[in-house]
Tab-separated table of C-alpha atoms and ligand atoms in Angstrom:
chain	number	residue	atom	x	y	z
A	1	UNK	CA	20.871	-6.696	9.200
A	2	UNK	CA	20.065	-9.791	11.222
A	3	UNK	CA	16.914	-11.778	11.869
A	4	UNK	CA	14.043	-10.090	13.713
A	5	UNK	CA	13.062	-11.719	16.993
A	6	UNK	CA	9.388	-11.996	16.110
A	7	UNK	CA	8.041	-12.802	12.650
A	8	UNK	CA	4.335	-12.219	13.349
A	9	UNK	CA	2.565	-9.478	11.375
A	10	UNK	CA	2.142	-6.175	13.192
A	11	UNK	CA	-1.537	-5.764	14.284
A	12	UNK	CA	-3.594	-2.932	12.850
A	13	UNK	CA	-4.577	-0.049	15.110
A	14	UNK	CA	-6.927	2.871	14.649
A	15	UNK	CA	-4.792	5.535	12.924
A	16	UNK	CA	-6.773	8.255	14.715
A	17	UNK	CA	-6.324	7.004	18.299
A	18	UNK	CA	-3.631	4.322	18.116
A	19	UNK	CA	-6.048	1.910	19.850
A	20	UNK	CA	-6.233	-1.785	18.881
A	21	UNK	CA	-8.755	-3.024	16.338
A	22	UNK	CA	-10.363	-6.445	16.074
A	23	UNK	CA	-11.881	-8.173	13.079
A	24	UNK	CA	-15.697	-8.357	13.159
A	25	UNK	CA	-17.048	-9.864	9.914
A	26	UNK	CA	-16.023	-7.507	7.122
A	27	UNK	CA	-14.813	-4.729	9.402
A	28	UNK	CA	-12.009	-3.817	11.765
A	29	UNK	CA	-13.534	-2.366	14.908
A	30	UNK	CA	-12.569	-0.967	18.270
A	31	UNK	CA	-13.489	1.807	20.658
A	32	UNK	CA	-16.013	3.468	18.352
A	33	UNK	CA	-13.800	3.158	15.283
A	34	UNK	CA	-14.861	1.000	12.369
A	35	UNK	CA	-13.068	0.412	9.078
A	36	UNK	CA	-14.257	-1.792	6.205
A	37	UNK	CA	-12.284	-4.728	4.848
A	38	UNK	CA	-13.072	-4.928	1.137
A	39	UNK	CA	-11.629	-7.616	-1.140
A	40	UNK	CA	-9.473	-8.750	1.767
A	41	UNK	CA	-7.909	-5.272	2.194
A	42	UNK	CA	-8.536	-3.090	5.268
A	43	UNK	CA	-9.508	0.410	4.079
A	44	UNK	CA	-8.419	3.224	6.368
A	45	UNK	CA	-9.281	5.898	3.808
A	46	UNK	CA	-12.535	6.244	1.918
A	47	UNK	CA	-11.128	8.205	-1.044
A	48	UNK	CA	-7.887	8.087	-2.997
A	49	UNK	CA	-7.510	11.846	-2.571
A	50	UNK	CA	-4.706	13.375	-4.680
A	51	UNK	CA	-3.403	9.859	-5.504
A	52	UNK	CA	-6.298	8.868	-7.784
A	53	UNK	CA	-4.062	9.248	-10.845
A	54	UNK	CA	-1.680	6.689	-9.384
A	55	UNK	CA	-4.609	4.347	-8.785
A	56	UNK	CA	-5.405	4.526	-12.474
A	57	UNK	CA	-1.748	4.296	-13.524
A	58	UNK	CA	-1.086	1.070	-11.626
A	59	UNK	CA	-4.419	-0.464	-12.604
A	60	UNK	CA	-3.572	-0.027	-16.286
A	61	UNK	CA	0.157	-0.793	-16.008
A	62	UNK	CA	-0.223	-3.431	-13.333
A	63	UNK	CA	2.803	-5.549	-14.283
A	64	UNK	CA	4.935	-3.353	-16.525
A	65	UNK	CA	7.702	-2.846	-13.962
A	66	UNK	CA	7.663	-6.205	-12.198
A	67	UNK	CA	10.976	-8.033	-12.530
A	68	UNK	CA	8.937	-11.249	-12.368
A	69	UNK	CA	7.189	-10.187	-15.554
A	70	UNK	CA	10.031	-8.566	-17.517
A	71	UNK	CA	12.699	-11.108	-16.614
A	72	UNK	CA	14.977	-8.139	-15.842
A	73	UNK	CA	16.527	-7.093	-12.520
A	74	UNK	CA	15.912	-3.332	-12.741
A	75	UNK	CA	13.757	-3.230	-9.588
A	76	UNK	CA	16.011	-5.597	-7.637
A	77	UNK	CA	19.103	-3.551	-8.490
A	78	UNK	CA	17.437	-0.323	-7.345
A	79	UNK	CA	16.031	-1.918	-4.190
A	80	UNK	CA	19.353	-3.466	-3.160
A	81	UNK	CA	21.261	-0.245	-3.881
A	82	UNK	CA	18.833	1.674	-1.644
A	83	UNK	CA	18.902	-0.998	1.075
A	84	UNK	CA	22.689	-1.174	0.944
A	85	UNK	CA	22.443	-4.970	1.166
A	86	UNK	CA	21.029	-7.949	-0.727
A	87	UNK	CA	17.258	-8.165	-0.370
A	88	UNK	CA	17.739	-11.716	0.976
A	89	UNK	CA	18.949	-10.086	4.211
A	90	UNK	CA	15.434	-8.818	4.901
A	91	UNK	CA	14.298	-12.383	5.588
A	92	UNK	CA	12.279	-12.486	8.813
A	93	UNK	CA	12.285	-8.697	9.257
A	94	UNK	CA	9.060	-6.786	9.847
A	95	UNK	CA	8.972	-4.437	6.877
A	96	UNK	CA	6.590	-1.554	6.227
A	97	UNK	CA	6.484	-0.433	2.597
A	98	UNK	CA	4.698	2.899	2.139
A	99	UNK	CA	3.417	3.958	-1.279
A	100	UNK	CA	3.863	0.383	-2.517
A	101	UNK	CA	2.153	0.927	-5.889
A	102	UNK	CA	1.790	-2.161	-8.073
A	103	UNK	CA	4.445	-4.006	-6.088
A	104	UNK	CA	7.732	-3.961	-8.002
A	105	UNK	CA	9.576	-3.907	-4.662
A	106	UNK	CA	6.882	-5.650	-2.610
A	107	UNK	CA	7.196	-8.871	-4.598
A	108	UNK	CA	10.961	-8.976	-4.035
A	109	UNK	CA	10.658	-8.364	-0.274
A	110	UNK	CA	7.931	-10.987	0.066
A	111	UNK	CA	9.927	-13.489	-1.980
A	112	UNK	CA	12.949	-12.837	0.268
A	113	UNK	CA	10.869	-13.865	3.310
A	114	UNK	CA	10.393	-10.428	4.906
A	115	UNK	CA	7.108	-9.925	6.820
A	116	UNK	CA	5.775	-7.242	4.513
A	117	UNK	CA	3.104	-4.674	5.382
A	118	UNK	CA	2.261	-2.866	2.149
A	119	UNK	CA	0.360	0.418	2.283
A	120	UNK	CA	-0.915	2.707	-0.442
A	121	UNK	CA	-3.351	5.604	-0.489
A	122	UNK	CA	-4.797	4.684	-3.873
A	123	UNK	CA	-6.448	1.605	-5.328
A	124	UNK	CA	-2.980	0.593	-6.460
A	125	UNK	CA	-3.143	-1.449	-3.254
A	126	UNK	CA	-5.586	-3.794	-5.000
A	127	UNK	CA	-3.096	-4.313	-7.824
A	128	UNK	CA	-0.333	-4.870	-5.277
A	129	UNK	CA	-2.369	-7.570	-3.558
A	130	UNK	CA	-3.321	-9.215	-6.835
A	131	UNK	CA	0.336	-9.262	-7.912
A	132	UNK	CA	1.664	-10.635	-4.613
A	133	UNK	CA	-1.223	-13.000	-3.850
A	134	UNK	CA	-2.413	-14.361	-0.527
A	135	UNK	CA	0.740	-15.392	1.321
A	136	UNK	CA	1.417	-15.602	5.061
A	137	UNK	CA	4.235	-13.043	5.172
A	138	UNK	CA	2.269	-10.224	3.546
A	139	UNK	CA	-0.571	-7.885	4.496
A	140	UNK	CA	-1.920	-4.961	2.501
A	141	UNK	CA	-3.870	-1.902	3.617
A	142	UNK	CA	-5.257	1.142	1.871
A	143	UNK	CA	-4.076	3.963	4.093
A	144	UNK	CA	-2.412	7.347	4.096
A	145	UNK	CA	1.231	7.085	5.106
A	146	UNK	CA	0.719	10.239	7.159
A	147	UNK	CA	-1.852	8.398	9.337
A	148	UNK	CA	-0.606	4.851	9.429
A	149	UNK	CA	-2.689	2.069	11.023
A	150	UNK	CA	0.175	0.548	13.023
A	151	UNK	CA	1.639	1.198	16.491
A	152	UNK	CA	4.678	3.479	16.487
A	153	UNK	CA	8.147	1.904	16.379
A	154	UNK	CA	6.899	-1.500	15.203
A	155	UNK	CA	9.081	-2.152	12.172
A	156	UNK	CA	12.628	-3.342	11.625
A	157	UNK	CA	12.637	-1.658	8.232
A	158	UNK	CA	10.443	1.081	6.785
A	159	UNK	CA	10.879	1.715	3.086
A	160	UNK	CA	9.372	4.280	0.727
A	161	UNK	CA	10.671	4.404	-2.844
A	162	UNK	CA	9.176	6.758	-5.410
A	163	UNK	CA	6.592	8.099	-2.988
A	164	UNK	CA	7.677	10.926	-0.664
A	165	UNK	CA	8.158	13.416	-3.510
A	166	UNK	CA	4.524	12.873	-4.469
A	167	UNK	CA	3.118	13.949	-1.100
A	168	UNK	CA	2.248	17.547	-0.147
A	169	UNK	CA	5.068	17.767	2.399
A	170	UNK	CA	7.898	15.233	2.039
A	171	UNK	CA	9.260	16.317	5.424
A	172	UNK	CA	5.991	15.492	7.214
A	173	UNK	CA	5.678	12.228	5.298
A	174	UNK	CA	9.228	11.111	6.026
A	175	UNK	CA	8.728	11.981	9.677
A	176	UNK	CA	5.545	9.864	9.744
A	177	UNK	CA	7.471	6.927	8.264
A	178	UNK	CA	10.291	7.485	10.770
A	179	UNK	CA	7.835	7.134	13.681
A	180	UNK	CA	7.187	3.563	12.552
A	181	UNK	CA	10.845	2.484	12.759
A	182	UNK	CA	11.754	0.544	15.908
A	183	UNK	CA	14.870	1.590	17.839
A	184	UNK	CA	17.768	-0.020	16.009
A	185	UNK	CA	15.705	-0.319	12.817
A	186	UNK	CA	16.228	1.262	9.406
A	187	UNK	CA	14.504	3.822	7.225
A	188	UNK	CA	15.173	3.642	3.469
A	189	UNK	CA	13.903	6.179	0.966
A	190	UNK	CA	14.516	7.992	-2.251
A	191	UNK	CA	13.471	11.398	-3.539
A	192	UNK	CA	13.467	13.481	-6.695
A	193	UNK	CA	16.070	16.197	-6.889
A	194	UNK	CA	16.933	19.120	-9.170
A	195	UNK	CA	18.745	18.175	-12.377
A	196	UNK	CA	19.663	20.218	-15.437
A	197	UNK	CA	17.338	18.185	-17.650
A	198	UNK	CA	14.405	18.873	-15.282
A	199	UNK	CA	15.006	22.590	-15.728
A	200	UNK	CA	15.418	22.558	-19.499
A	201	UNK	CA	12.808	20.042	-20.677
A	202	UNK	CA	9.686	21.462	-22.281
A	203	UNK	CA	7.382	19.040	-20.528
A	204	UNK	CA	7.390	21.328	-17.501
A	205	UNK	CA	5.104	23.596	-19.560
A	206	UNK	CA	2.571	20.800	-20.048
A	207	UNK	CA	2.444	19.430	-16.516
A	208	UNK	CA	0.541	22.330	-14.890
A	209	UNK	CA	-2.300	21.607	-17.334
A	210	UNK	CA	-2.195	17.803	-17.352
A	211	UNK	CA	-2.099	17.402	-13.565
A	212	UNK	CA	-5.390	19.299	-13.274
A	213	UNK	CA	-7.267	17.039	-15.703
A	214	UNK	CA	-9.399	14.141	-14.422
A	215	UNK	CA	-7.085	11.063	-14.356
A	216	UNK	CA	-8.729	9.279	-17.286
A	217	UNK	CA	-8.608	12.383	-19.492
A	218	UNK	CA	-4.987	12.970	-18.497
A	219	UNK	CA	-4.161	9.356	-19.358
A	220	UNK	CA	-5.759	9.666	-22.791
A	221	UNK	CA	-3.767	12.835	-23.370
A	222	UNK	CA	-0.409	11.361	-22.316
A	223	UNK	CA	-1.054	8.200	-24.356
A	224	UNK	CA	-1.607	10.571	-27.306
A	225	UNK	CA	1.751	12.235	-26.589
A	226	UNK	CA	3.404	8.813	-26.691
A	227	UNK	CA	1.606	7.878	-29.913
A	228	UNK	CA	3.150	10.960	-31.569
A	229	UNK	CA	6.646	10.941	-30.098
A	230	UNK	CA	7.427	7.257	-29.573
A	231	UNK	CA	7.952	6.465	-33.289
A	232	UNK	CA	10.408	9.401	-33.495
A	233	UNK	CA	12.398	8.256	-30.474
A	234	UNK	CA	12.409	4.698	-31.781
A	235	UNK	CA	13.534	5.816	-35.218
A	236	UNK	CA	16.576	7.765	-34.011
A	237	UNK	CA	17.507	5.465	-31.116
A	238	UNK	CA	20.578	4.047	-32.858
A	239	UNK	CA	21.445	7.074	-35.011
A	240	UNK	CA	25.224	7.396	-35.036
A	241	UNK	CA	25.527	11.101	-35.845
A	242	UNK	CA	27.569	12.553	-32.992
A	243	UNK	CA	29.201	15.874	-32.194
A	244	UNK	CA	31.874	15.670	-29.539
A	245	UNK	CA	30.642	12.176	-28.679
A	246	UNK	CA	27.062	13.416	-28.097
A	247	UNK	CA	24.312	11.641	-30.148
A	248	UNK	CA	22.842	14.853	-31.547
A	249	UNK	CA	19.448	13.686	-32.806
A	250	UNK	CA	18.593	11.782	-29.631
A	251	UNK	CA	19.742	14.718	-27.536
A	252	UNK	CA	17.699	17.281	-29.501
A	253	UNK	CA	14.610	15.097	-29.493
A	254	UNK	CA	14.803	14.455	-25.762
A	255	UNK	CA	15.007	18.241	-25.178
A	256	UNK	CA	11.720	18.960	-26.969
A	257	UNK	CA	9.797	15.740	-26.484
A	258	UNK	CA	7.454	15.668	-23.464
A	259	UNK	CA	7.551	11.862	-23.557
A	260	UNK	CA	9.522	9.712	-21.088
A	261	UNK	CA	12.105	7.641	-22.887
A	262	UNK	CA	14.202	5.198	-20.879
A	263	UNK	CA	15.658	3.152	-23.704
A	264	UNK	CA	19.206	3.308	-22.319
A	265	UNK	CA	18.160	1.363	-19.197
A	266	UNK	CA	17.122	-1.713	-21.205
A	267	UNK	CA	18.398	-1.339	-24.800
A	268	UNK	CA	17.884	-5.004	-25.664
A	269	UNK	CA	14.172	-5.035	-24.738
A	270	UNK	CA	11.663	-5.073	-27.579
A	271	UNK	CA	9.665	-2.180	-29.019
A	272	UNK	CA	6.364	-3.080	-27.331
A	273	UNK	CA	8.053	-3.105	-23.916
A	274	UNK	CA	9.546	0.352	-24.460
A	275	UNK	CA	6.265	1.738	-25.772
A	276	UNK	CA	4.396	0.500	-22.684
A	277	UNK	CA	7.122	1.874	-20.392
A	278	UNK	CA	6.857	5.250	-22.087
A	279	UNK	CA	3.076	5.280	-21.636
A	280	UNK	CA	3.468	4.520	-17.950
A	281	UNK	CA	6.289	6.967	-17.246
A	282	UNK	CA	4.885	9.806	-19.346
A	283	UNK	CA	1.624	9.713	-17.419
A	284	UNK	CA	3.553	9.352	-14.149
A	285	UNK	CA	5.666	12.438	-14.702
A	286	UNK	CA	3.073	14.693	-16.343
A	287	UNK	CA	0.016	13.910	-14.212
A	288	UNK	CA	1.374	13.662	-10.657
A	289	UNK	CA	-0.308	16.253	-8.436
A	290	UNK	CA	2.793	16.873	-6.301
A	291	UNK	CA	6.363	16.695	-7.556
A	292	UNK	CA	8.625	17.941	-4.790
A	293	UNK	CA	12.376	18.230	-5.274
A	294	UNK	CA	14.975	18.052	-2.499
A	295	UNK	CA	18.755	18.181	-2.527
A	296	UNK	CA	20.868	15.448	-0.924
A	297	UNK	CA	21.835	18.026	1.697
A	298	UNK	CA	18.165	18.720	2.556
A	299	UNK	CA	17.428	15.012	2.926
A	300	UNK	CA	20.493	14.508	5.104
A	301	UNK	CA	19.584	17.479	7.343
A	302	UNK	CA	16.068	16.162	7.791
A	303	UNK	CA	17.272	12.699	8.804
A	304	UNK	CA	19.820	14.151	11.200
A	305	UNK	CA	17.170	16.438	12.693
A	306	UNK	CA	14.955	13.380	13.265
A	307	UNK	CA	17.780	11.868	15.300
A	308	UNK	CA	18.959	9.267	12.804
A	309	UNK	CA	22.386	7.650	12.951
A	310	UNK	CA	24.404	5.915	10.205
A	311	UNK	CA	22.948	8.321	7.639
A	312	UNK	CA	23.912	7.495	4.050
A	313	UNK	CA	22.747	9.851	1.301
A	314	UNK	CA	23.786	9.622	-2.336
A	315	UNK	CA	22.772	10.932	-5.734
A	316	UNK	CA	21.532	7.947	-7.716
A	317	UNK	CA	18.472	6.380	-9.318
A	318	UNK	CA	15.627	8.887	-9.467
A	319	UNK	CA	17.547	11.578	-7.604
A	320	UNK	CA	18.553	11.124	-3.977
A	321	UNK	CA	18.748	7.752	-2.245
A	322	UNK	CA	19.067	7.606	1.531
A	323	UNK	CA	19.085	5.201	4.429
A	324	UNK	CA	19.630	5.612	8.134
A	325	UNK	CA	19.076	3.917	11.452
A	326	UNK	CA	17.092	4.851	14.547
A	327	UNK	CA	19.514	4.636	17.488
A	328	UNK	CA	18.970	1.525	19.609
A	329	UNK	CA	17.737	1.994	23.180
A	330	UNK	CA	20.544	1.893	25.739
A	331	UNK	CA	20.812	-1.532	27.406
A	332	UNK	CA	19.181	-1.373	30.859
B	401	SAM	C1	5.197	6.739	-8.208
B	401	SAM	S1	4.248	5.598	-7.322
B	401	SAM	C2	5.536	4.518	-6.726
B	401	SAM	C3	5.028	3.151	-6.397
B	401	SAM	C4	6.109	2.157	-5.969
B	401	SAM	N1	6.760	2.534	-4.740
B	401	SAM	C5	7.112	2.026	-7.091
B	401	SAM	O1	8.200	2.590	-6.988
B	401	SAM	O2	6.780	1.406	-8.088
B	401	SAM	C6	3.793	6.468	-5.839
B	401	SAM	C7	2.788	5.689	-4.999
B	401	SAM	O3	2.631	6.351	-3.750
B	401	SAM	C8	1.270	6.350	-3.408
B	401	SAM	N2	1.021	7.469	-2.471
B	401	SAM	C9	1.073	8.791	-2.718
B	401	SAM	N3	0.788	9.481	-1.596
B	401	SAM	C10	0.592	8.570	-0.616
B	401	SAM	C11	0.245	8.656	0.770
B	401	SAM	N4	0.051	9.837	1.372
B	401	SAM	N5	0.102	7.522	1.472
B	401	SAM	C12	0.286	6.309	0.879
B	401	SAM	N6	0.587	6.166	-0.433
B	401	SAM	C13	0.738	7.277	-1.166
B	401	SAM	C14	0.548	6.480	-4.739
B	401	SAM	O4	-0.782	6.047	-4.685
B	401	SAM	C15	1.428	5.615	-5.641
B	401	SAM	O5	0.994	4.288	-5.712
């Protein structure tokens, strides 16, 4: 994608007015606005809002999905597929990552030398910062991606993976992210979509109840689900009984079990790893307040409507993966 001209971090602005802010002791201030900086992180929201469950999720499972911890390349593979290029090509680019969570992608972008601005609505931002550490090419902020604390059109690359489907209106959220892309820059995202297994799995009966529970209660409940179903999944994982090539026991169990089971992604990883992954993913998919689904066609239409060029949309990963470019300004 080429080296950005300027590798300095983008300055924070007041998300309400767009006016500049300056650091005064433990606050960012300007023109009547004042935001605290706590534990080194500017806080542009005072509550986690609907994302509190994610705050809990990433605090408990702070390193479960980090390639640097697992020794696997699951996150790198997904990131590079979505980017459409090796992550090393982000070196020197000003990158905004919205809904950064614990930092499975943040750590790879930072390591590649991108100038990363990581934003999350929940206290996951604290986990992100702890995982990445204090490095020059990284800043973190607790903020709502719909009211971002940066000037419009400041970033070479804006990326949101695993986040837009969890916001009340993915269209509004994607549009807010789009506003941050500089002319000639890129927007990269993914989104849940409709699949047959989503329609037929029984867990959709549980979710309306679990998502209304306080996060800690919901977590205890989903950990209980895993305690019951994980031994069954583990027991039949290599069962060879097949009909027409289909592993019948695994298939039947996955139809009725409300637990997330991603064994096929990393079959050589040990039992404890899979159990922890199931605890994380089961909470993630049963307790999320919003779970919006969009077709590839809907995502493409939205990006085209926003004025994007070079739109690439494919079915992959968690549903739909897309990237596009904001047209460059005509040379004057
Ligand atoms: C499923 S997690 C994905 C985290 C990370 N991108 C990953 O793939 O591991 C979704 C994240 O988006 C954050 N989030 C949800 N709504 C948000 C919003 N309006 N603004 C910023 N972050 C948001 C949540 O707090 C959570 O950390």
